[in-house]
mmCIF file of C-alpha atoms in Angstrom:
data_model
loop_
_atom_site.group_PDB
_atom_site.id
_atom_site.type_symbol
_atom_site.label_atom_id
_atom_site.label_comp_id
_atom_site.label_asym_id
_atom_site.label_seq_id
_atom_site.Cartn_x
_atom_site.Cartn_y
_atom_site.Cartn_z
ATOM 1 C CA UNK U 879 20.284 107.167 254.546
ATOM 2 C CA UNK U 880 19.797 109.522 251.143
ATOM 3 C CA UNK U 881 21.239 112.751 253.931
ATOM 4 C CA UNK U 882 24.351 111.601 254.102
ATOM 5 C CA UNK U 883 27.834 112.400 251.757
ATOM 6 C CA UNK U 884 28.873 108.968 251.099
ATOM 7 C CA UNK U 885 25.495 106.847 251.312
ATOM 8 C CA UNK U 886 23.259 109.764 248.946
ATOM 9 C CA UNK U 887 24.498 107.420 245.673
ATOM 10 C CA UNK U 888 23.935 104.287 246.987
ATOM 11 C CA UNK U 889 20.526 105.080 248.567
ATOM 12 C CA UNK U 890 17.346 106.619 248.016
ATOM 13 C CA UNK U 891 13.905 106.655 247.037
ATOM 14 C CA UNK U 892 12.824 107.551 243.220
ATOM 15 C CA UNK U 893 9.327 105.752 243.168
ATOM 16 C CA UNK U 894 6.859 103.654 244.909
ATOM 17 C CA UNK U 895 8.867 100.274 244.088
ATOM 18 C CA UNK U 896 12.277 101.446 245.197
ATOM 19 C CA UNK U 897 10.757 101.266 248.817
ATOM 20 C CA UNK U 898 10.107 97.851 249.029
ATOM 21 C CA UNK U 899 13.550 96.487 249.424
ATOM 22 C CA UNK U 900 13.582 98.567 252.063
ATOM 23 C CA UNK U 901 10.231 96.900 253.932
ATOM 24 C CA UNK U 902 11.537 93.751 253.187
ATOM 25 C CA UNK U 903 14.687 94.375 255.042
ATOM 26 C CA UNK U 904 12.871 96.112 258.273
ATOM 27 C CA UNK U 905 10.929 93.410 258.431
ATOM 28 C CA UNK U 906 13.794 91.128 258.952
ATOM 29 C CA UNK U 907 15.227 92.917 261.228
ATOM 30 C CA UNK U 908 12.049 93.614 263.248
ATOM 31 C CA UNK U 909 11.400 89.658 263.068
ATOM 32 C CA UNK U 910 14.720 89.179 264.924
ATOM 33 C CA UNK U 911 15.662 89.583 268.806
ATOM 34 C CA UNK U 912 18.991 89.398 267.510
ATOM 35 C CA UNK U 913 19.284 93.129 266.030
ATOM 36 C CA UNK U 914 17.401 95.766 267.189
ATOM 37 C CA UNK U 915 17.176 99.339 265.109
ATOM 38 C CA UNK U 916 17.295 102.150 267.217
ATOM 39 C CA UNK U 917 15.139 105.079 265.823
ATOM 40 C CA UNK U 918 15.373 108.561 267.561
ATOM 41 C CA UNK U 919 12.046 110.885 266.500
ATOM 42 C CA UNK U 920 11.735 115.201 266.879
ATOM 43 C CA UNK U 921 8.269 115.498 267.200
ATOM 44 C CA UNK U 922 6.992 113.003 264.321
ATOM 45 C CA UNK U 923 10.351 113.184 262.183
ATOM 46 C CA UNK U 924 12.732 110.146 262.229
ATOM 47 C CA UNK U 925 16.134 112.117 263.061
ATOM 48 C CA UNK U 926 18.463 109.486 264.150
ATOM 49 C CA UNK U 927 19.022 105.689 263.513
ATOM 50 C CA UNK U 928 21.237 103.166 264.651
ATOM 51 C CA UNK U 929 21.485 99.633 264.171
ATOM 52 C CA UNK U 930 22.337 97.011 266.802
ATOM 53 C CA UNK U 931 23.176 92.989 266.072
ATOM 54 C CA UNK U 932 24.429 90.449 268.818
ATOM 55 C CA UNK U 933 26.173 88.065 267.415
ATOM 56 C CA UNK U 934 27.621 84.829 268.931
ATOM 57 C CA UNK U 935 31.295 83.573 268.427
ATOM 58 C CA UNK U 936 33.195 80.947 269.508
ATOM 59 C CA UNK U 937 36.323 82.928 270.408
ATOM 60 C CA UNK U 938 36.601 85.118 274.139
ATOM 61 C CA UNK U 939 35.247 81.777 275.432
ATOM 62 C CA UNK U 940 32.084 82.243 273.362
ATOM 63 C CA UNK U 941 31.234 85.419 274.121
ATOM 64 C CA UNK U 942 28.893 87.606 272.496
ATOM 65 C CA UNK U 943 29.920 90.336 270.797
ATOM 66 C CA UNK U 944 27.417 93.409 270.005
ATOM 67 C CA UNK U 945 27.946 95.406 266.647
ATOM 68 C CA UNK U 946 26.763 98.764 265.651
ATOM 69 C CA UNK U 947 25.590 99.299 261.750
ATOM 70 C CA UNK U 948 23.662 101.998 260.579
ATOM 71 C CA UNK U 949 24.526 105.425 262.687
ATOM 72 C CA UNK U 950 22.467 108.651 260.733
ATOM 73 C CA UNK U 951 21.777 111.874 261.966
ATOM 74 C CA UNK U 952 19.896 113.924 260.086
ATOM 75 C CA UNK U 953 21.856 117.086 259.043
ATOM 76 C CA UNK U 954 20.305 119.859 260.804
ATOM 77 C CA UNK U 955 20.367 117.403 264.275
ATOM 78 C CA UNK U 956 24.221 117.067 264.099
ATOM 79 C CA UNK U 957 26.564 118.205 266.899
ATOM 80 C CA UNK U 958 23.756 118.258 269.056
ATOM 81 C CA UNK U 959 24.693 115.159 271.214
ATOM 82 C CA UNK U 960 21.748 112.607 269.827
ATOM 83 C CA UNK U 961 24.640 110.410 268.056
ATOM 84 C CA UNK U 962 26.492 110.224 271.263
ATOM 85 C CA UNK U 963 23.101 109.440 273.075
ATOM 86 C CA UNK U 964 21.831 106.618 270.774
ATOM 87 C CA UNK U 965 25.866 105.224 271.034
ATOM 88 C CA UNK U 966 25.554 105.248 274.534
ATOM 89 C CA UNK U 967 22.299 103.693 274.609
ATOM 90 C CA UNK U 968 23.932 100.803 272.545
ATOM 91 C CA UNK U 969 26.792 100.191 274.707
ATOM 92 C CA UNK U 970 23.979 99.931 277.805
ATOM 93 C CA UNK U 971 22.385 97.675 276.241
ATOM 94 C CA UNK U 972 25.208 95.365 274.698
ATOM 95 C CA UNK U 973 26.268 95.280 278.267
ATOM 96 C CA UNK U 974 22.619 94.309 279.469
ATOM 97 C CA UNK U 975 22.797 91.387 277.135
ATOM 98 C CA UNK U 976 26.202 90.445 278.392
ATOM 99 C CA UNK U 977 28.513 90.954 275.637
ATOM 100 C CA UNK U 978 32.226 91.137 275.610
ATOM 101 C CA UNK U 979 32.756 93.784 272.987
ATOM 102 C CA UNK U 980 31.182 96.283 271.008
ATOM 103 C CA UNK U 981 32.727 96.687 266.929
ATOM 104 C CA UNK U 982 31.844 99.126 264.160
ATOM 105 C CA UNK U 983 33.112 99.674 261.048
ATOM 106 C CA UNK U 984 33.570 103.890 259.982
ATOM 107 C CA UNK U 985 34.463 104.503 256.795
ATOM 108 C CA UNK U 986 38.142 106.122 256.613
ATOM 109 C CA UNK U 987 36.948 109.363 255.128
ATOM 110 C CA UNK U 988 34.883 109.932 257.962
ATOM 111 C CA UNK U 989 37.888 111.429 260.814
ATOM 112 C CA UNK U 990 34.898 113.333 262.598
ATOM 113 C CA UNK U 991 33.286 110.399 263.318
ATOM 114 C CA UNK U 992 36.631 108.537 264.156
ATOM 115 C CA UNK U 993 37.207 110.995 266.689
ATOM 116 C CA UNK U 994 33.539 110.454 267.748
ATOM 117 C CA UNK U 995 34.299 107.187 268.138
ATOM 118 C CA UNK U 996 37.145 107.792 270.315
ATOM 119 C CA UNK U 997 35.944 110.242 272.385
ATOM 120 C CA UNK U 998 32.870 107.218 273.653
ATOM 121 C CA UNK U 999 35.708 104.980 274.554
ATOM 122 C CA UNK U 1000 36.708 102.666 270.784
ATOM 123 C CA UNK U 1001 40.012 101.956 269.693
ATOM 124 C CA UNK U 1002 40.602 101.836 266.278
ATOM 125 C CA UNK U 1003 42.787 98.449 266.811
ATOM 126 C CA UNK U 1004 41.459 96.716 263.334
ATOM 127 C CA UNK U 1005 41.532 97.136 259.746
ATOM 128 C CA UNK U 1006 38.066 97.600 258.324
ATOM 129 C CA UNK U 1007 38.320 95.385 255.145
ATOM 130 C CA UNK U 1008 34.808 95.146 252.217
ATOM 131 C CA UNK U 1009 34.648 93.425 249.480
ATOM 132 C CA UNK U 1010 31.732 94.533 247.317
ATOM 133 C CA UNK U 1011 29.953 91.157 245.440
ATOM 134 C CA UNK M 30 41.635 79.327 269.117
ATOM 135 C CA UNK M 31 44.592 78.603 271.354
ATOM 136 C CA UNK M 32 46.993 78.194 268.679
ATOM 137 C CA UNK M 33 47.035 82.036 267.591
ATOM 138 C CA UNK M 34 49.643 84.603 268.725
ATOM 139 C CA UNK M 35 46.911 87.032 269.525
ATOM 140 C CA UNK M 36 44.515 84.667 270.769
ATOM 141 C CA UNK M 37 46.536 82.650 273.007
ATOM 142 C CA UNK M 38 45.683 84.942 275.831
ATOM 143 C CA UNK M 39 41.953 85.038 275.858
ATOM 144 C CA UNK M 40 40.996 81.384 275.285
ATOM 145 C CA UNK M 41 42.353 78.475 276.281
ATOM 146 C CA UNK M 42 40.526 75.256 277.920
ATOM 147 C CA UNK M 43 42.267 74.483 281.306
ATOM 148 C CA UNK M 44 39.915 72.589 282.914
ATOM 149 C CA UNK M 45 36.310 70.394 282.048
ATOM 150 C CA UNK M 46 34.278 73.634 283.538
ATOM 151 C CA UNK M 47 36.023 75.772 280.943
ATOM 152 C CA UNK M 48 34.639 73.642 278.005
ATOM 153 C CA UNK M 49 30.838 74.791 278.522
ATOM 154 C CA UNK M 50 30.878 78.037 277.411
ATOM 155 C CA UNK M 51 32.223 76.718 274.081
ATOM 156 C CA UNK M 52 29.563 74.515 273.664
ATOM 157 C CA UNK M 53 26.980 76.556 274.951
ATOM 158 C CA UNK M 54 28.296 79.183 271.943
ATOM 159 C CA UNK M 55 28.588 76.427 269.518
ATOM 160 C CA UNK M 56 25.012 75.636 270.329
ATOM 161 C CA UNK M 57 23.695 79.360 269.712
ATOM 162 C CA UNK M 58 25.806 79.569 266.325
ATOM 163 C CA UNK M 59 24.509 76.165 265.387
ATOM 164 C CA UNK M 60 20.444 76.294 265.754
ATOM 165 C CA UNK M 61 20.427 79.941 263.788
ATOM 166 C CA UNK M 62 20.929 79.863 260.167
ATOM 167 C CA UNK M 63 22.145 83.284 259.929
ATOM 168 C CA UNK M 64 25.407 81.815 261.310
ATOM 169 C CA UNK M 65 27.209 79.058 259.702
ATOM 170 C CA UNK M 66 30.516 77.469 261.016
ATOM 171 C CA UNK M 67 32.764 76.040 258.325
ATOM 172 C CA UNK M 68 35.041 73.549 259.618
ATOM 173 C CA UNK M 69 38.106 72.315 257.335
ATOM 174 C CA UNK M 70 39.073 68.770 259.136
ATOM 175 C CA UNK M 71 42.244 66.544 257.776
ATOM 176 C CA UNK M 72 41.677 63.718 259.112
ATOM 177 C CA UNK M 73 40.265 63.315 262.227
ATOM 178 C CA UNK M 74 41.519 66.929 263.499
ATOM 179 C CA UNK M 75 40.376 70.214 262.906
ATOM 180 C CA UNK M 76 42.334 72.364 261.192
ATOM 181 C CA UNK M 77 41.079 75.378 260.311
ATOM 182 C CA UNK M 78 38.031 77.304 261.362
ATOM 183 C CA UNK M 79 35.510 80.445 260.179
ATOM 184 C CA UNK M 80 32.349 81.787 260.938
ATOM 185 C CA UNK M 81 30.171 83.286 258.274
ATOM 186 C CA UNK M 82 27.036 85.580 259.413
ATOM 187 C CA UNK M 83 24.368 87.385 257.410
ATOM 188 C CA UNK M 84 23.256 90.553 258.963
ATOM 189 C CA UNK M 85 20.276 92.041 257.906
ATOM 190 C CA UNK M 86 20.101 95.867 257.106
ATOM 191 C CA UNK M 87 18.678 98.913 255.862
ATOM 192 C CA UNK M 88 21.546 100.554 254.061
ATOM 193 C CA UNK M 89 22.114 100.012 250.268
ATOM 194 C CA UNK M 90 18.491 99.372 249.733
ATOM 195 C CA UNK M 91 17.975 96.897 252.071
ATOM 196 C CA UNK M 92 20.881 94.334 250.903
ATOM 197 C CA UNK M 93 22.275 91.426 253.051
ATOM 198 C CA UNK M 94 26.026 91.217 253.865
ATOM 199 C CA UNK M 95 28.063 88.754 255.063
ATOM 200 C CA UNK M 96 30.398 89.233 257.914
ATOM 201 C CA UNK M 97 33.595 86.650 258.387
ATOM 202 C CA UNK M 98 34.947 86.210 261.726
ATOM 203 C CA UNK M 99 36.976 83.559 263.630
ATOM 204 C CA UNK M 100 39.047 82.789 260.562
ATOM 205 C CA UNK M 101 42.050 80.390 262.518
ATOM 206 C CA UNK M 102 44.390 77.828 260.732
ATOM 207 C CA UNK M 103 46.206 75.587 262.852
ATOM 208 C CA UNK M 104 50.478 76.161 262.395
ATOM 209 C CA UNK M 105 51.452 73.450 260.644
ATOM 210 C CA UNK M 106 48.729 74.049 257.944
ATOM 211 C CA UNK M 107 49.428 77.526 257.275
ATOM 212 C CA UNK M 108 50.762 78.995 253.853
ATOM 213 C CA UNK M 109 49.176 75.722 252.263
ATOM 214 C CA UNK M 110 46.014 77.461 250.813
ATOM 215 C CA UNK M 111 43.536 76.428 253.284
ATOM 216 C CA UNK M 112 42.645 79.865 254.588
ATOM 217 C CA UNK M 113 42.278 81.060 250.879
ATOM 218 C CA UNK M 114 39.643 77.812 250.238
ATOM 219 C CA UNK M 115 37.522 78.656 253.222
ATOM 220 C CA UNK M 116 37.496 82.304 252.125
ATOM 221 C CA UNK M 117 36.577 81.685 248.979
ATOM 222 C CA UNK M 118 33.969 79.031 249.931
ATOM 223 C CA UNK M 119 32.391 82.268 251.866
ATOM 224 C CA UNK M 120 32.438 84.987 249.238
ATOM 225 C CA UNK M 121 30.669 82.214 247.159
ATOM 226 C CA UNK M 122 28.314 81.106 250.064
ATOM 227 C CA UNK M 123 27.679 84.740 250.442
ATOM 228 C CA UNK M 124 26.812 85.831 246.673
ATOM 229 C CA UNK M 125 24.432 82.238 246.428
ATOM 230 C CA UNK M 126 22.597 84.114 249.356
ATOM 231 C CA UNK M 127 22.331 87.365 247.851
ATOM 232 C CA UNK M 128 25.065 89.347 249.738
ATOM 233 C CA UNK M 129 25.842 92.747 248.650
ATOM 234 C CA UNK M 130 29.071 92.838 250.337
ATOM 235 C CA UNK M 131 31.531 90.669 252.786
ATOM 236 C CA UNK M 132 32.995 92.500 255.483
ATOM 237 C CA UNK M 133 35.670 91.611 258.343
ATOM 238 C CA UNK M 134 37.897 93.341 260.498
ATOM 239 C CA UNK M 135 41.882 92.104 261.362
ATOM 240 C CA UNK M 136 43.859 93.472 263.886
ATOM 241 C CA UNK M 137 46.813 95.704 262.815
ATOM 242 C CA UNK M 138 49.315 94.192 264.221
ATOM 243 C CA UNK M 139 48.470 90.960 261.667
ATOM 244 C CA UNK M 140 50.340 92.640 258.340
ATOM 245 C CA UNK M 141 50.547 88.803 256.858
ATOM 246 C CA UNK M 142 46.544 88.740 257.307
ATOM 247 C CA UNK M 143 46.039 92.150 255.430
ATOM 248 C CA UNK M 144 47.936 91.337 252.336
ATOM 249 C CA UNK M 145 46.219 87.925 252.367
ATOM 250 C CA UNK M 146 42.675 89.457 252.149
ATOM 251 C CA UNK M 147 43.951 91.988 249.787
ATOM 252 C CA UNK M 148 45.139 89.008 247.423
ATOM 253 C CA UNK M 149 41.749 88.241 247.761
ATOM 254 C CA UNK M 150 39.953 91.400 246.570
ATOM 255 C CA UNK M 151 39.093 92.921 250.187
ATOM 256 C CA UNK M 152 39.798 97.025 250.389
ATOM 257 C CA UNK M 153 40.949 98.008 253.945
ATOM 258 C CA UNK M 154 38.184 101.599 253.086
ATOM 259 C CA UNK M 155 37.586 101.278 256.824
ATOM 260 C CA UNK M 156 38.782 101.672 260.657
ATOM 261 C CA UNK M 157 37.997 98.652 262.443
ATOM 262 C CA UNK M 158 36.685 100.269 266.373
ATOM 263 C CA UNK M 159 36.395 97.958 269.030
ATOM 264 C CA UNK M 160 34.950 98.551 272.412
ATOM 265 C CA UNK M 161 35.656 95.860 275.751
ATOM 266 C CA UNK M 162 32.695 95.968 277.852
#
């Protein structure tokens, strides 16, 4: 989270007690069939992460609709084909679980990742709109 | 659902068999608390619908956020407010449960829907992908 351009000021670890938010929120995630974090490991580094939620809906005739949160690769992994793998992964599985759709959000400054996007099969067809509380 | 210009296509209730997987959806969205349904009724007909979820994560030290979808108001209730009440309900449902941000996506082609979330403080700062399975 702290390797990458846009999340370094918004993330990261200055002491023992900035960690524990971040516990707190793996736990909650772990607790829940309904999103699964994907973590890809080089020997006993954590390279790679993605984050995968199925959430249910009422529209598409209440279908279930998979969304992916979370995609990291660790600098010096990059271009190497591990984000496309763990993307790929996540589309098997959303289609394991039976859902309609797969969304993501990528922030507009990112155009690699856009066309990263593209090239495993999205359409950017939707505004991405945040509101910060 | 029906009564959208985009959404005409994809749902729809033509016969009793078509009804279940509604229900069955409703059902899901209904026993998890992560999901809440708001309903805005006048009278004895619904009116105007969205779904709020809270989606666990690791990003931005472990904060919550909030995710609207489903937001439909029937045609003859539009331009009356209702969709900015029900938004507004969320963003305040959302900071009560300690949301860092609300996200949503719209589809481009809705330019009235855009301005409407930008009225109420949402940033289009991303590309909405989506993915059909």
């Amino acid at each position: 989270m702290a390797d990458d351009q846009l999340g370094a000021a918004r993330d990261g670890v200055a002491g023992p007690d900035d960690v524990q938010p971040y516990l707190d929120a793996f736990a909650a995630i772990d607790a829940d069939p309904a999103h699964v974090l994907l973590v890809a490991a080089h020997s006993d580094d954590v390279v790679g992460t993605l984050q995968l939620s199925f959430l249910p809906g009422l529209a598409r005739r209440g279908a279930l609709r998979a969304q992916i949160e979370a995609v990291r690769v660790r600098a010096d992994h990059r271009s190497g084909g591990l984000g496309s793998a763990m993307v790929t992964w996540a589309l098997a599985e959303s289609r394991r679980r039976g859902c309609a759709l797969v969304q993501l959000t990528s922030d507009k400054r990112r155009g690699a990742a856009h066309r990263f996007y593209a090239r495993l099969g999205f359409t950017a067809s939707h505004e991405g709109f945040k509101l910060y509380l």
